[in-house]
JSON list of C-alpha atoms in Angstrom, two decimals:
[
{"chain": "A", "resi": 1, "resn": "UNK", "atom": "CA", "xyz": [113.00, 96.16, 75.01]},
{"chain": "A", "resi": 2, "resn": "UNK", "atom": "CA", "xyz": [112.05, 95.57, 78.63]},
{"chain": "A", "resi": 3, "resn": "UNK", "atom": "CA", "xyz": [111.60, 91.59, 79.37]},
{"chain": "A", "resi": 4, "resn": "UNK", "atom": "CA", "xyz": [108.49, 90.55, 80.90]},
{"chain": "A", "resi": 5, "resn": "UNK", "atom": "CA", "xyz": [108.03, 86.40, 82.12]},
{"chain": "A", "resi": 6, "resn": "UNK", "atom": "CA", "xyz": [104.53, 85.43, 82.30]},
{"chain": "A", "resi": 7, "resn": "UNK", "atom": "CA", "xyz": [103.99, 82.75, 84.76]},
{"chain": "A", "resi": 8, "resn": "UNK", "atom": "CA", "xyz": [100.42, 80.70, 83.68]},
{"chain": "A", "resi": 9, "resn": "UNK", "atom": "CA", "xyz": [99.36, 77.75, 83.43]},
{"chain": "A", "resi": 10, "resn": "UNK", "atom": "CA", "xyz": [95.86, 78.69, 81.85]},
{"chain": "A", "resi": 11, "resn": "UNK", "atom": "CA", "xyz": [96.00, 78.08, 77.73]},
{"chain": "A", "resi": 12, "resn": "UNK", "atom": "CA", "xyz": [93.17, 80.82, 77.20]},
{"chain": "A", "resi": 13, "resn": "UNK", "atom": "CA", "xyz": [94.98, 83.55, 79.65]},
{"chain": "A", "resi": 14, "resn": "UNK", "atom": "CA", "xyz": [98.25, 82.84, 77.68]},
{"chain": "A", "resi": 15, "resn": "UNK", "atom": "CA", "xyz": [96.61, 83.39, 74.47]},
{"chain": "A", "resi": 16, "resn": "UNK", "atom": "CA", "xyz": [95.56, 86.71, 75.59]},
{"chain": "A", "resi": 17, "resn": "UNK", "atom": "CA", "xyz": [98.70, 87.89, 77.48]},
{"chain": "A", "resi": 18, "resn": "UNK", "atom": "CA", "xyz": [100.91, 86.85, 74.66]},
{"chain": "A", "resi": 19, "resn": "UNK", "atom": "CA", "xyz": [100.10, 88.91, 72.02]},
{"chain": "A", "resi": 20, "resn": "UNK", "atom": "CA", "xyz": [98.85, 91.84, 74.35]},
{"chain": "A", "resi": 21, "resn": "UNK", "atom": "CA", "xyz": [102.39, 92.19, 75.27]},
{"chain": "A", "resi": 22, "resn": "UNK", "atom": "CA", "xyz": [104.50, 91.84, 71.68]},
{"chain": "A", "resi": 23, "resn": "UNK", "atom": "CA", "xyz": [102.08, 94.52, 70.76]},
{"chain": "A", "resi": 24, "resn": "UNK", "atom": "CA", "xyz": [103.08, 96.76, 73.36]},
{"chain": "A", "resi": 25, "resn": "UNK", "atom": "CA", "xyz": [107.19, 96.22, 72.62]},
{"chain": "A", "resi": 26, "resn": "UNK", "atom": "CA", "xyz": [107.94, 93.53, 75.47]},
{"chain": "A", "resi": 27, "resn": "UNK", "atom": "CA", "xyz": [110.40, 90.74, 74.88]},
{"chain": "A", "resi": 28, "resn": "UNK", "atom": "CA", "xyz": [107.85, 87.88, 76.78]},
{"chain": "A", "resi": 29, "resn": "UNK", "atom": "CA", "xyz": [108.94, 84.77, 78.18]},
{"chain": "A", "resi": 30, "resn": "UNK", "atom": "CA", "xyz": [106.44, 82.33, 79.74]},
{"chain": "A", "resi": 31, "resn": "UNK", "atom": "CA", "xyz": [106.52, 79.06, 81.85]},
{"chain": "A", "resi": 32, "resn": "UNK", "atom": "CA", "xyz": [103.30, 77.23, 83.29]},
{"chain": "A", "resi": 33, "resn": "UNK", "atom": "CA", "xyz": [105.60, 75.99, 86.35]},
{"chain": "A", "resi": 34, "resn": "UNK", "atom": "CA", "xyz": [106.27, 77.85, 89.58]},
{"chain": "A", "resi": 35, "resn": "UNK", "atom": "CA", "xyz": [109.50, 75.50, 90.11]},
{"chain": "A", "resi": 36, "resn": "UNK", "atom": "CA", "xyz": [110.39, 76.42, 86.45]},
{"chain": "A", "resi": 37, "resn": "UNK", "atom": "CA", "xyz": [109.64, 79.91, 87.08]},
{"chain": "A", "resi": 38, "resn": "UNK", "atom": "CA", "xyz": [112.38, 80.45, 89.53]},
{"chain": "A", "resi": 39, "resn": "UNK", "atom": "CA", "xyz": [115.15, 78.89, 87.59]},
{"chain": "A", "resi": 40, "resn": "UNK", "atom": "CA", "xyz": [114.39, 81.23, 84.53]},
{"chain": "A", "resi": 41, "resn": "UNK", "atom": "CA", "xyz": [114.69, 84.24, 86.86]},
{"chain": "A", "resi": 42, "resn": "UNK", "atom": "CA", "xyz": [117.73, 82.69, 88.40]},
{"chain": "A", "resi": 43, "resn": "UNK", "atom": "CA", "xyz": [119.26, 82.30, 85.35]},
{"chain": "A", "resi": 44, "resn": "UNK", "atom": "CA", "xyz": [118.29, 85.63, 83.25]},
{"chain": "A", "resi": 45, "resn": "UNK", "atom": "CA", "xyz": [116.57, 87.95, 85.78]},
{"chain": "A", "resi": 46, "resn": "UNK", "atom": "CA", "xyz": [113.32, 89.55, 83.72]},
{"chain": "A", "resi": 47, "resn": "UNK", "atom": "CA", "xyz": [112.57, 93.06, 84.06]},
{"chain": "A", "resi": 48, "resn": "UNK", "atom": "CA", "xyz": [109.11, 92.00, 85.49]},
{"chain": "A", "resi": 49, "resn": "UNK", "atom": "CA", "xyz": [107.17, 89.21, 86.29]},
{"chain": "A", "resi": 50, "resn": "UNK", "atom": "CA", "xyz": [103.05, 88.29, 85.67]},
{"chain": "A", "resi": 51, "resn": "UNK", "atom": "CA", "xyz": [102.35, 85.70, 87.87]},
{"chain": "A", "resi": 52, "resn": "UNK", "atom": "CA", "xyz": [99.25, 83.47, 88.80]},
{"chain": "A", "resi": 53, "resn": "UNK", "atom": "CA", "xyz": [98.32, 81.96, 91.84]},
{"chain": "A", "resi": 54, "resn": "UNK", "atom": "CA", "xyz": [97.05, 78.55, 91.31]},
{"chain": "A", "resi": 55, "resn": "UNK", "atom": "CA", "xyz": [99.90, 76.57, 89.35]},
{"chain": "A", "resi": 56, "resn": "UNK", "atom": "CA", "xyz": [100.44, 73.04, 88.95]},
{"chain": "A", "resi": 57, "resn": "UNK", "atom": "CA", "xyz": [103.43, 72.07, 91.66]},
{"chain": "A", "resi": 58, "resn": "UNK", "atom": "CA", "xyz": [103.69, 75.41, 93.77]},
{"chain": "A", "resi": 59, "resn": "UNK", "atom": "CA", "xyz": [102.06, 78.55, 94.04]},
{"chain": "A", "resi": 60, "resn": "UNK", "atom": "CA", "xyz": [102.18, 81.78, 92.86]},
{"chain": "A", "resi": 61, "resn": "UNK", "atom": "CA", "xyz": [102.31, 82.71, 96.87]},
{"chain": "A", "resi": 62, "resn": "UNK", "atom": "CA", "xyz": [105.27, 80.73, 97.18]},
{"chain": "A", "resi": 63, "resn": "UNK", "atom": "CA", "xyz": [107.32, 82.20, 94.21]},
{"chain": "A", "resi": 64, "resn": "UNK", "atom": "CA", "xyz": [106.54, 85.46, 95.31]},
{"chain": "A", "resi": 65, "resn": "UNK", "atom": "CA", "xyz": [108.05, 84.74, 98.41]},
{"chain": "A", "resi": 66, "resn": "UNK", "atom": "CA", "xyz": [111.20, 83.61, 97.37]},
{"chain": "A", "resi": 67, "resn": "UNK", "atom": "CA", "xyz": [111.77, 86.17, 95.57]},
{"chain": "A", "resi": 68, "resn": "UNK", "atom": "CA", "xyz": [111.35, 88.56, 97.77]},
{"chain": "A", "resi": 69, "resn": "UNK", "atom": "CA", "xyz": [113.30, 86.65, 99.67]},
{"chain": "A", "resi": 70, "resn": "UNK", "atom": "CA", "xyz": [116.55, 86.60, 98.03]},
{"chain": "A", "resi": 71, "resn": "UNK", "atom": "CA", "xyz": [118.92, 90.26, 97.38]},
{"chain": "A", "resi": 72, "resn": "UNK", "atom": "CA", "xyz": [119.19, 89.06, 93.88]},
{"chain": "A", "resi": 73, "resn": "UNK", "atom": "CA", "xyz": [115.51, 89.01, 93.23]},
{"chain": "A", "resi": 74, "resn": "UNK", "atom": "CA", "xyz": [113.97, 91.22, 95.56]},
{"chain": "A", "resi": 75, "resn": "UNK", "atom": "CA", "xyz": [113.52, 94.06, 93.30]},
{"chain": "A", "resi": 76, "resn": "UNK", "atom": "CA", "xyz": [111.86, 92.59, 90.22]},
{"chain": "A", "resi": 77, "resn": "UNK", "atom": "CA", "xyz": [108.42, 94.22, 90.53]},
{"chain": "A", "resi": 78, "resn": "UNK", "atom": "CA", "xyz": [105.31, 91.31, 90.63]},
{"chain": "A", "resi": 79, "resn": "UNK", "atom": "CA", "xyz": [102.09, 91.52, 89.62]},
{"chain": "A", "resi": 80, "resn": "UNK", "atom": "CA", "xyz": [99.68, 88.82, 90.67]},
{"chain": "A", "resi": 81, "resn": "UNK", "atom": "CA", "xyz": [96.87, 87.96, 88.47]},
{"chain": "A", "resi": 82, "resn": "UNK", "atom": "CA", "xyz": [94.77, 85.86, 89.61]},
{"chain": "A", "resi": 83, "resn": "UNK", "atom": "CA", "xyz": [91.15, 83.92, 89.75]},
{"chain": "A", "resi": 84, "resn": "UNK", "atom": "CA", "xyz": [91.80, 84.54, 93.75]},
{"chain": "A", "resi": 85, "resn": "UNK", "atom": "CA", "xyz": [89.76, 87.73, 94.51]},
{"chain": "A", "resi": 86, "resn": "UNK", "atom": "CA", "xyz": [89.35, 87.20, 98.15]},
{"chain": "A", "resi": 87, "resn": "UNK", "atom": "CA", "xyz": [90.22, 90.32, 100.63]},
{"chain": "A", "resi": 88, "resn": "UNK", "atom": "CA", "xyz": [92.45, 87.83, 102.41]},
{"chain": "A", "resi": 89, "resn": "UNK", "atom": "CA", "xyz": [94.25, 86.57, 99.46]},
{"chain": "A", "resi": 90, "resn": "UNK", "atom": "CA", "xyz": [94.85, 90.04, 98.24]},
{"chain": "A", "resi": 91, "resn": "UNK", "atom": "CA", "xyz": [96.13, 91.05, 101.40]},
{"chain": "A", "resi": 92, "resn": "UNK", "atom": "CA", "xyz": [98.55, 87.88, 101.43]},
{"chain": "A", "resi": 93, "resn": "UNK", "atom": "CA", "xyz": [99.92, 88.78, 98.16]},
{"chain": "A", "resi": 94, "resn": "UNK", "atom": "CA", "xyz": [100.90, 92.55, 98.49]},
{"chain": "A", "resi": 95, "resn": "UNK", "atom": "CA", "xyz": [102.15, 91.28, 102.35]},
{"chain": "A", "resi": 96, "resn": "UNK", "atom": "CA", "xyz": [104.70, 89.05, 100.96]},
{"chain": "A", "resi": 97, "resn": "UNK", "atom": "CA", "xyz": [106.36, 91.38, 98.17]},
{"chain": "A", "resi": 98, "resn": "UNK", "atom": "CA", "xyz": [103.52, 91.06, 94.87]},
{"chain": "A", "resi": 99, "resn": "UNK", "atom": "CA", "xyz": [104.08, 95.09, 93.14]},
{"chain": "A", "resi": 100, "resn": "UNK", "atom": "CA", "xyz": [100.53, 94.82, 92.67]},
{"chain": "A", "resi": 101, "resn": "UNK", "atom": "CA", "xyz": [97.45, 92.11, 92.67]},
{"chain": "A", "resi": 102, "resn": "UNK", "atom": "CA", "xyz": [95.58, 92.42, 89.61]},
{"chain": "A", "resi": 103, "resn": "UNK", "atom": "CA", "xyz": [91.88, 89.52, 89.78]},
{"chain": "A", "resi": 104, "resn": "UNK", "atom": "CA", "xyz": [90.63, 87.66, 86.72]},
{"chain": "A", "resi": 105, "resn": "UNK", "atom": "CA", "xyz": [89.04, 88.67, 84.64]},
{"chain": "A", "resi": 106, "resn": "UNK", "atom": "CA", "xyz": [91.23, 91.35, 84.39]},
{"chain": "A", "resi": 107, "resn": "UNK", "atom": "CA", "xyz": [90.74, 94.25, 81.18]},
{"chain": "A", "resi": 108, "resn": "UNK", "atom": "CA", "xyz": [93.59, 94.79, 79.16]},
{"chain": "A", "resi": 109, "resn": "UNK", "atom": "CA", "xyz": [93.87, 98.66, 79.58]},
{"chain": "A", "resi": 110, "resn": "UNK", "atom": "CA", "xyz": [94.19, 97.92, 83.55]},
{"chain": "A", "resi": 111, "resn": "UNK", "atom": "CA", "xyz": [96.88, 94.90, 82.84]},
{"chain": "A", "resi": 112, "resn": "UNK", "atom": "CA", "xyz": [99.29, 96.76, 80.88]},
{"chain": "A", "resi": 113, "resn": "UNK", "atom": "CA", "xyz": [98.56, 100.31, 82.65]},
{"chain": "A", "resi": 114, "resn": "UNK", "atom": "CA", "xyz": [99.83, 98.27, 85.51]},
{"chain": "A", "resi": 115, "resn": "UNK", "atom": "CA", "xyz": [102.78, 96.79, 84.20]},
{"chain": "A", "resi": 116, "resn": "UNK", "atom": "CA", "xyz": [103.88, 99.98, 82.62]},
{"chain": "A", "resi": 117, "resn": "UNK", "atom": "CA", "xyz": [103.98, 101.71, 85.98]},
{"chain": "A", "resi": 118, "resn": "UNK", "atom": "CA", "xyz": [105.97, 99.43, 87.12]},
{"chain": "A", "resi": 119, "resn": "UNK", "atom": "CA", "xyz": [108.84, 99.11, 84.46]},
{"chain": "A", "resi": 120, "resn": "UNK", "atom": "CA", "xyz": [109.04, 102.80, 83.70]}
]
């Protein structure tokens, strides 16, 4: 069972992501907090990580880049999902290390075709 951590601070996307995932085998994890988000990957590395953009101390940006940062890390594919659909912002996410940059609304099929390409 491949681990995925879900990084949101949105109630509604939660509730969608959540089940989405059981359904499709994953162990999920989830935190609303980029700081938080970093010390559960520190701690138990996930197999792959769904993270937003706009969180409530830092951003999705920033985690990204600390992760890609570090040897440890560096490999754990990211996919950014995000209300962000600017050119520039998608740019700025696959430039610092995001596996892929997903916008919201996203459709399911697209969200977990994605992840499964990236775990298999």
């Amino acid at each position: 069972m491949k681990n995925l951590l879900i990084v949101e601070d949105s109630f509604v996307d939660l509730n969608n992501f959540i089940p989405l995932f059981l359904r499709k085998g994953f162990n999920v994890l989830i935190t609303r907090s980029g700081t938080e988000a970093l010390k559960i990957i520190e701690n138990s590395p996930p197999d792959i990580i769904l993270l937003d953009v706009i969180l409530p101390d830092i951003s999705g940006f920033n985690v990204c880049q600390q992760l890609k940062k570090k040897a440890a890390t560096k490999k754990i594919p990211v996919v950014i999902c995000s209300i962000r659909k600017s050119e520039i912002e998608q740019f700025w996410g696959l430039k610092i290390g995001a596996n892929a940059y997903l916008t919201k609304p996203v459709g399911q099929e697209n969200l977990v075709s994605t992840i499964d390409r990236l775990v298999a």
